[in-house]
């Protein structure tokens, strides 16, 4: 596609539920990144994929968070047992490789009630 | 830990005024990027600076990378209402993965 697509754009879930957030990167972009942005803050790094593998997952806050990219294209960020503190905008970005600038998606606004 | 501090955090000015946003760190970055973000959208890349002392211009926006590659500034001349948004600086961390460290952002409001 022309840009990075993230779905859903908004997600409201109850505390304790499981959620999946999807990112469809620009075709041919091998590098994919997930960031989390809280209100009034800059994005914080979560995880980086080069192809199918998670090259750096040092930003995942705990083991409730997991991400996959099985075919080296679409990625899914999975959050188990959601907590109210997980509420934020989750941003996905892709680039040709790690030496190029990013294109961000519009994000998924997650609200845990 | 590498950190980027932006100042000011919030700026409200009249159309036509000039402004400067600062991005500072005690760490050296191999490159630094500036993004602009509007509500409900992801950040959009404005510029990347890689050489100490580098100055880049994008219409009314002037970006400078400090000589020591620890700080950067964004200057806007004759601000317009369309410049309103969140401005973010981001440094390329030393892991060579393309991972970025973002500042907390500067919210700019330009009033007509």
XYZ file of C-alpha atoms in Angstrom:
225
model
C 0.000 0.000 0.000
C 0.893 3.644 -0.185
C 1.412 4.050 3.522
C 1.580 2.161 6.798
C -1.857 0.938 7.786
C -2.841 0.227 11.394
C -6.047 -1.409 12.537
C -8.166 -0.832 14.449
C -7.776 2.931 14.755
C -9.472 2.820 18.153
C -9.894 -0.015 20.606
C -11.688 0.055 23.944
C -11.286 -3.031 26.078
C -11.960 -4.086 29.623
C -9.182 -4.601 32.126
C -7.899 -8.164 31.969
C -8.871 -8.792 28.343
C -6.578 -9.755 25.470
C -6.070 -7.433 22.478
C -4.337 -7.638 19.126
C -3.179 -4.610 17.173
C -2.306 -4.975 13.501
C 0.265 -3.175 11.365
C 0.482 -3.439 7.582
C 3.792 -1.830 6.499
C 4.734 -0.325 3.177
C 5.347 -3.099 0.661
C 9.030 -4.032 0.487
C 9.975 -2.431 3.794
C 12.006 -4.978 5.722
C 12.340 -3.006 8.960
C 9.262 -2.618 11.176
C 9.033 -0.855 14.528
C 6.403 -0.599 17.261
C 6.292 2.423 19.560
C 3.925 3.471 22.342
C 2.945 7.104 22.893
C 1.262 8.319 26.058
C -0.589 11.619 26.170
C 1.768 14.580 26.066
C 4.841 12.417 25.536
C 7.071 11.365 22.689
C 6.884 7.817 21.341
C 8.737 5.103 23.279
C 10.338 2.179 21.498
C 8.823 -1.271 22.027
C 10.211 -3.697 19.429
C 12.032 -3.836 16.081
C 11.703 -6.488 13.373
C 14.140 -7.038 10.545
C 12.279 -9.378 8.240
C 10.506 -12.036 10.265
C 12.683 -11.917 13.345
C 12.490 -9.629 16.349
C 15.949 -8.053 16.239
C 15.399 -5.953 19.358
C 12.544 -6.390 21.844
C 14.199 -4.500 24.688
C 11.387 -1.959 24.884
C 8.579 -4.395 25.651
C 7.520 -3.447 29.207
C 6.813 -6.980 30.467
C 5.851 -10.486 29.369
C 2.219 -9.483 28.781
C 3.400 -7.869 25.547
C 4.366 -9.924 22.510
C 4.685 -9.199 18.798
C 5.012 -11.337 15.689
C 5.737 -10.838 12.013
C 5.479 -14.380 10.615
C 5.883 -13.629 6.902
C 8.037 -10.541 7.126
C 5.205 -8.195 6.238
C 2.175 -7.706 8.506
C 2.918 -7.525 12.216
C 0.629 -8.052 15.193
C 1.233 -6.637 18.666
C -0.483 -8.759 21.302
C -1.249 -7.639 24.837
C -2.497 -10.134 27.417
C -4.357 -9.322 30.639
C -4.589 -5.640 29.757
C -4.194 -3.064 32.503
C -5.388 0.544 32.648
C -1.763 1.667 32.394
C -1.558 0.085 28.938
C -3.847 2.826 27.601
C -1.895 4.758 24.971
C -1.504 5.213 21.235
C 0.425 2.331 19.696
C 2.360 3.433 16.623
C 3.877 1.257 13.939
C 6.563 2.434 11.518
C 8.385 0.814 8.629
C 11.490 1.598 6.585
C 13.482 0.061 3.754
C 16.065 -0.996 6.296
C 17.412 0.289 9.579
C 19.523 2.974 7.867
C 16.546 4.808 6.365
C 13.993 7.169 7.881
C 10.635 5.864 9.019
C 7.095 6.146 7.765
C 4.644 5.961 10.654
C 1.077 4.734 10.602
C -1.719 6.747 12.214
C -1.651 4.534 15.295
C -4.158 2.541 17.325
C -5.583 4.346 20.331
C -6.027 1.704 23.029
C -8.203 2.489 26.022
C -8.430 -0.006 28.868
C -11.418 0.608 31.147
C 20.710 5.915 29.138
C 20.340 8.332 26.257
C 17.762 11.065 26.793
C 16.571 13.980 24.693
C 15.104 17.041 26.414
C 12.981 19.418 24.376
C 12.165 22.981 25.293
C 9.818 24.620 25.537
C 7.183 21.937 26.041
C 4.415 24.300 24.963
C 4.495 27.419 22.811
C 1.594 29.654 21.839
C 2.345 32.488 19.419
C 0.661 34.793 16.924
C 0.832 34.196 13.206
C 3.888 35.929 11.719
C 6.134 35.516 14.766
C 9.403 33.593 14.782
C 10.187 30.762 17.183
C 12.915 28.298 18.102
C 12.552 24.842 19.620
C 15.520 23.192 21.288
C 16.490 19.550 21.652
C 19.335 18.774 24.054
C 21.168 15.738 25.315
C 24.317 14.807 27.195
C 24.802 11.945 24.711
C 26.231 12.006 21.212
C 23.910 10.869 18.414
C 25.000 9.653 14.994
C 21.960 11.345 13.505
C 18.964 13.304 14.641
C 15.527 13.603 13.087
C 12.699 16.095 13.475
C 9.084 15.045 13.106
C 5.767 16.898 13.136
C 2.661 15.189 14.453
C -0.964 16.281 14.169
C -3.771 14.989 16.414
C -4.869 11.476 15.469
C -1.958 10.967 13.105
C 1.490 9.439 13.292
C 4.650 11.584 13.248
C 5.798 12.740 9.813
C 9.515 13.068 9.147
C 10.649 16.631 8.376
C 14.422 16.276 8.218
C 17.407 14.159 9.204
C 20.711 15.775 10.204
C 23.862 13.683 10.424
C 26.912 15.981 10.415
C 27.968 18.137 13.381
C 27.247 21.793 12.585
C 24.930 20.881 9.724
C 22.165 23.339 8.814
C 19.190 22.305 6.696
C 16.366 24.498 5.451
C 12.872 23.425 4.542
C 10.982 26.516 3.354
C 10.458 28.585 6.543
C 11.974 25.912 8.804
C 15.701 25.873 9.626
C 17.229 22.878 11.386
C 20.664 22.864 12.974
C 22.698 19.997 14.438
C 25.176 20.997 17.127
C 28.899 20.728 16.456
C 29.234 17.979 19.064
C 26.104 16.175 17.776
C 24.449 16.393 21.205
C 21.850 19.031 20.463
C 19.677 20.437 17.717
C 17.336 23.328 17.096
C 14.368 24.025 14.878
C 13.678 27.647 13.930
C 10.447 28.672 12.220
C 10.284 32.053 10.515
C 6.973 33.883 10.167
C 4.873 31.095 11.658
C 1.547 30.236 10.026
C -1.543 28.609 11.544
C -0.740 25.510 9.489
C 2.468 25.074 11.508
C 0.390 24.158 14.564
C 1.236 20.694 15.852
C 3.541 18.593 18.017
C 7.220 18.792 17.068
C 9.392 15.870 18.058
C 13.130 15.402 17.886
C 14.501 11.869 17.786
C 18.033 10.549 17.989
C 19.376 7.405 16.443
C 20.533 5.288 19.373
C 23.907 3.564 19.286
C 22.553 0.051 18.635
C 22.633 0.479 14.832
C 19.108 -0.939 14.574
C 17.413 2.267 13.485
C 15.739 2.458 16.900
C 14.944 6.069 17.798
C 14.921 7.845 21.139
C 12.320 10.609 21.118
C 12.125 13.807 23.083
C 8.866 14.551 24.884
C 7.794 16.963 22.183
C 6.966 20.652 21.836
C 3.335 21.556 21.273
C 3.125 24.613 19.019
C -0.068 26.624 18.701
C -0.082 29.410 16.124
C -3.028 31.761 16.520
C -4.433 33.792 13.633
